[in-house]
């Protein structure tokens, strides 16, 4: 059952930006629609990551060549190289996820995977306002609109699971962190862990005060 839910969660994350936000329209969607949306998202993510990494590697190379003449630029060049390495690692992670997609498709043929993926998507859609309010309150010196789309969607799914699908809070946070390690940036999983723990604290504080 755990494997089915992991697969469903991953499908929901990859498909959420490509599917309608109306809960009634979501309920009418078939598994093939969710899969197609997930494939489109992952393909775009891989292409975008590879292009960003290639561009940063080129910029770093140019800066390093220039720094041979201007020694004062060496620190800046090193910082650019580090950023290029991080972007390249993100691109490799995205590509690795894409390579695993045939397995994801095979697992997605299970009825319980389809059911849970659509439950996640429907709950996120139907409760978007409440979920985003909780998320906004848990963000410190940050606005929800400024979050990376993938990070925002991971946290929306986690909150929907803990509030509306009965997943234990700690499990929900852990699953979100695992998703972030696969699909977010290098520091994304730490950021998501911190925000979701504040969400959990707020939820528990509200329960105590009632």
CSV table of C-alpha atoms in Angstrom, one decimal:
chain,number,residue,atom,x,y,z
A,1,UNK,CA,0.0,0.0,0.0
A,2,UNK,CA,2.8,2.4,0.8
A,3,UNK,CA,4.3,1.9,-2.6
A,4,UNK,CA,1.0,2.7,-4.3
A,5,UNK,CA,0.6,5.9,-2.3
A,6,UNK,CA,4.2,7.0,-3.1
A,7,UNK,CA,3.4,6.5,-6.8
A,8,UNK,CA,0.1,8.3,-6.5
A,9,UNK,CA,1.7,11.2,-4.6
A,10,UNK,CA,4.4,11.5,-7.3
A,11,UNK,CA,1.8,11.4,-10.1
A,12,UNK,CA,-0.2,14.1,-8.3
A,13,UNK,CA,2.8,16.3,-7.9
A,14,UNK,CA,3.9,16.0,-11.6
A,15,UNK,CA,0.3,16.4,-12.9
A,16,UNK,CA,-1.0,19.1,-10.7
A,17,UNK,CA,0.1,22.1,-12.8
A,18,UNK,CA,-1.3,20.6,-16.0
A,19,UNK,CA,-4.7,19.6,-14.7
A,20,UNK,CA,-7.9,21.7,-14.1
A,21,UNK,CA,-8.3,23.2,-10.7
A,22,UNK,CA,-12.1,22.6,-10.6
A,23,UNK,CA,-12.8,19.6,-8.3
A,24,UNK,CA,-15.7,18.4,-10.4
A,25,UNK,CA,-13.6,18.5,-13.6
A,26,UNK,CA,-10.8,16.7,-11.8
A,27,UNK,CA,-13.1,13.9,-10.7
A,28,UNK,CA,-14.0,13.2,-14.3
A,29,UNK,CA,-10.3,12.8,-15.3
A,30,UNK,CA,-9.0,9.4,-16.2
A,31,UNK,CA,-5.6,7.9,-15.3
A,32,UNK,CA,-4.4,8.5,-18.8
A,33,UNK,CA,-5.0,12.3,-18.4
A,34,UNK,CA,-3.0,12.3,-15.1
A,35,UNK,CA,-0.2,10.4,-16.7
A,36,UNK,CA,0.0,12.6,-19.8
A,37,UNK,CA,0.0,15.7,-17.5
A,38,UNK,CA,2.9,14.2,-15.5
A,39,UNK,CA,4.9,13.3,-18.6
A,40,UNK,CA,4.5,16.8,-19.9
A,41,UNK,CA,5.6,18.4,-16.6
A,42,UNK,CA,8.6,16.1,-16.2
A,43,UNK,CA,9.7,16.6,-19.8
A,44,UNK,CA,9.5,20.4,-19.4
A,45,UNK,CA,11.4,20.2,-16.1
A,46,UNK,CA,14.2,18.1,-17.6
A,47,UNK,CA,14.6,20.4,-20.6
A,48,UNK,CA,14.5,23.6,-18.4
A,49,UNK,CA,17.0,22.2,-16.0
A,50,UNK,CA,19.4,21.1,-18.7
A,51,UNK,CA,19.2,24.4,-20.4
A,52,UNK,CA,19.9,26.3,-17.2
A,53,UNK,CA,22.8,24.1,-16.3
A,54,UNK,CA,24.4,24.4,-19.8
A,55,UNK,CA,24.0,28.2,-19.7
A,56,UNK,CA,25.6,28.5,-16.2
A,57,UNK,CA,28.5,26.2,-17.2
A,58,UNK,CA,29.1,28.5,-20.2
A,59,UNK,CA,29.0,31.6,-18.1
A,60,UNK,CA,31.3,30.1,-15.5
A,61,UNK,CA,33.8,29.0,-18.2
A,62,UNK,CA,33.8,32.6,-19.7
A,63,UNK,CA,34.3,34.1,-16.2
A,64,UNK,CA,37.2,31.7,-15.4
A,65,UNK,CA,38.9,32.6,-18.7
A,66,UNK,CA,38.6,36.3,-17.9
A,67,UNK,CA,39.8,35.8,-14.3
A,68,UNK,CA,43.2,34.6,-15.6
A,69,UNK,CA,43.8,38.2,-16.6
A,70,UNK,CA,41.9,39.8,-13.7
A,71,UNK,CA,42.7,38.0,-10.4
A,72,UNK,CA,40.2,40.0,-8.5
A,73,UNK,CA,37.4,38.1,-10.3
A,74,UNK,CA,38.5,34.7,-9.1
A,75,UNK,CA,36.0,34.6,-6.1
A,76,UNK,CA,33.2,35.5,-8.4
A,77,UNK,CA,34.2,32.8,-10.9
A,78,UNK,CA,34.3,30.2,-8.1
A,79,UNK,CA,30.8,31.1,-6.9
A,80,UNK,CA,29.6,30.8,-10.5
A,81,UNK,CA,31.2,27.4,-10.8
A,82,UNK,CA,29.5,26.2,-7.6
A,83,UNK,CA,26.1,27.4,-8.9
A,84,UNK,CA,26.8,25.7,-12.2
A,85,UNK,CA,27.5,22.4,-10.4
A,86,UNK,CA,24.3,22.7,-8.4
A,87,UNK,CA,22.2,23.4,-11.5
A,88,UNK,CA,23.9,20.4,-13.2
A,89,UNK,CA,23.1,18.2,-10.3
A,90,UNK,CA,19.5,19.3,-10.4
A,91,UNK,CA,19.4,18.6,-14.1
A,92,UNK,CA,20.8,15.1,-13.5
A,93,UNK,CA,18.2,14.5,-10.8
A,94,UNK,CA,15.4,15.5,-13.2
A,95,UNK,CA,16.8,13.3,-15.9
A,96,UNK,CA,17.0,10.4,-13.4
A,97,UNK,CA,13.4,10.8,-12.6
A,98,UNK,CA,12.5,10.8,-16.3
A,99,UNK,CA,14.4,7.6,-16.8
A,100,UNK,CA,12.3,6.0,-14.1
A,101,UNK,CA,9.0,7.0,-15.7
A,102,UNK,CA,8.3,3.6,-17.4
A,103,UNK,CA,8.2,2.1,-13.9
A,104,UNK,CA,6.0,4.9,-12.7
A,105,UNK,CA,3.6,4.2,-15.6
A,106,UNK,CA,3.5,0.5,-14.9
A,107,UNK,CA,2.7,1.1,-11.2
A,108,UNK,CA,0.1,3.7,-12.1
A,109,UNK,CA,-2.0,1.1,-13.8
A,110,UNK,CA,-3.1,0.0,-10.3
A,111,UNK,CA,-6.6,1.2,-9.3
A,112,UNK,CA,-5.5,2.3,-5.9
A,113,UNK,CA,-2.8,4.5,-7.4
A,114,UNK,CA,-5.3,6.2,-9.6
A,115,UNK,CA,-7.8,6.6,-6.8
A,116,UNK,CA,-5.3,8.1,-4.4
A,117,UNK,CA,-3.7,10.4,-7.0
A,118,UNK,CA,-7.1,11.9,-7.9
A,119,UNK,CA,-8.1,12.2,-4.2
A,120,UNK,CA,-4.9,14.3,-3.6
A,121,UNK,CA,-5.6,16.5,-6.6
A,122,UNK,CA,-9.2,16.9,-5.7
A,123,UNK,CA,-8.5,17.8,-2.0
A,124,UNK,CA,-5.8,20.3,-3.0
A,125,UNK,CA,-8.2,21.9,-5.5
A,126,UNK,CA,-11.2,22.0,-3.2
A,127,UNK,CA,-9.3,23.4,-0.2
A,128,UNK,CA,-6.7,25.6,-2.0
A,129,UNK,CA,-7.7,28.7,-0.1
A,130,UNK,CA,-7.4,27.1,3.4
A,131,UNK,CA,-4.2,25.3,2.4
A,132,UNK,CA,-2.5,28.4,1.1
A,133,UNK,CA,-3.5,30.4,4.2
A,134,UNK,CA,-1.8,27.8,6.4
A,135,UNK,CA,1.2,27.8,4.2
A,136,UNK,CA,1.5,31.6,4.1
A,137,UNK,CA,1.3,31.8,7.9
A,138,UNK,CA,4.1,29.2,8.2
A,139,UNK,CA,6.4,31.1,5.8
A,140,UNK,CA,8.9,33.3,7.6
A,141,UNK,CA,9.8,36.5,5.6
A,142,UNK,CA,8.6,34.9,2.4
A,143,UNK,CA,5.6,35.1,0.2
A,144,UNK,CA,3.8,32.0,-1.2
A,145,UNK,CA,3.8,33.6,-4.7
A,146,UNK,CA,7.6,33.7,-4.6
A,147,UNK,CA,8.0,30.0,-3.9
A,148,UNK,CA,9.3,27.7,-6.6
A,149,UNK,CA,6.2,26.0,-8.2
A,150,UNK,CA,7.4,22.5,-7.4
A,151,UNK,CA,8.1,23.4,-3.7
A,152,UNK,CA,4.7,25.0,-3.4
A,153,UNK,CA,2.9,22.0,-4.9
A,154,UNK,CA,4.9,19.6,-2.7
A,155,UNK,CA,3.7,21.4,0.4
A,156,UNK,CA,0.2,21.8,-0.7
A,157,UNK,CA,0.0,18.0,-1.2
A,158,UNK,CA,1.5,17.4,2.2
A,159,UNK,CA,-1.0,19.7,3.9
A,160,UNK,CA,-3.9,18.2,2.0
A,161,UNK,CA,-2.9,14.7,3.0
A,162,UNK,CA,-2.5,15.5,6.7
A,163,UNK,CA,-5.7,17.6,6.9
A,164,UNK,CA,-8.1,15.9,4.6
A,165,UNK,CA,-6.8,12.4,3.8
A,166,UNK,CA,-5.9,11.2,7.3
A,167,UNK,CA,-2.2,10.8,6.8
A,168,UNK,CA,-0.2,11.2,10.1
A,169,UNK,CA,1.5,14.6,10.2
A,170,UNK,CA,5.0,13.2,10.6
A,171,UNK,CA,4.5,10.8,7.7
A,172,UNK,CA,3.2,13.6,5.6
A,173,UNK,CA,6.2,15.8,6.3
A,174,UNK,CA,8.7,12.9,5.7
A,175,UNK,CA,7.0,12.0,2.4
A,176,UNK,CA,7.2,15.7,1.3
A,177,UNK,CA,10.9,15.8,2.1
A,178,UNK,CA,11.5,12.7,0.0
A,179,UNK,CA,9.6,14.2,-2.9
A,180,UNK,CA,11.7,17.4,-2.5
A,181,UNK,CA,14.9,15.5,-2.6
A,182,UNK,CA,13.9,14.1,-6.0
A,183,UNK,CA,12.3,17.2,-7.6
A,184,UNK,CA,13.3,20.3,-5.7
A,185,UNK,CA,16.6,22.2,-5.7
A,186,UNK,CA,19.6,21.4,-3.5
A,187,UNK,CA,18.3,23.1,-0.4
A,188,UNK,CA,14.6,22.6,-1.2
A,189,UNK,CA,14.0,19.6,1.1
A,190,UNK,CA,15.4,21.5,4.1
A,191,UNK,CA,13.3,24.5,3.5
A,192,UNK,CA,10.1,22.4,2.9
A,193,UNK,CA,10.8,20.4,6.1
A,194,UNK,CA,11.1,23.6,8.2
A,195,UNK,CA,7.9,25.2,6.7
A,196,UNK,CA,5.8,22.0,7.1
A,197,UNK,CA,6.9,21.6,10.7
A,198,UNK,CA,5.7,25.1,11.4
A,199,UNK,CA,2.4,24.1,9.7
A,200,UNK,CA,2.1,21.1,12.0
A,201,UNK,CA,2.8,23.2,15.1
A,202,UNK,CA,0.1,25.7,14.1
A,203,UNK,CA,-2.4,22.9,13.4
A,204,UNK,CA,-1.7,21.3,16.8
A,205,UNK,CA,-1.9,24.7,18.6
A,206,UNK,CA,-5.3,25.3,17.1
A,207,UNK,CA,-6.5,21.8,18.2
A,208,UNK,CA,-5.4,22.5,21.8
A,209,UNK,CA,-7.1,25.9,21.9
A,210,UNK,CA,-10.4,24.5,20.7
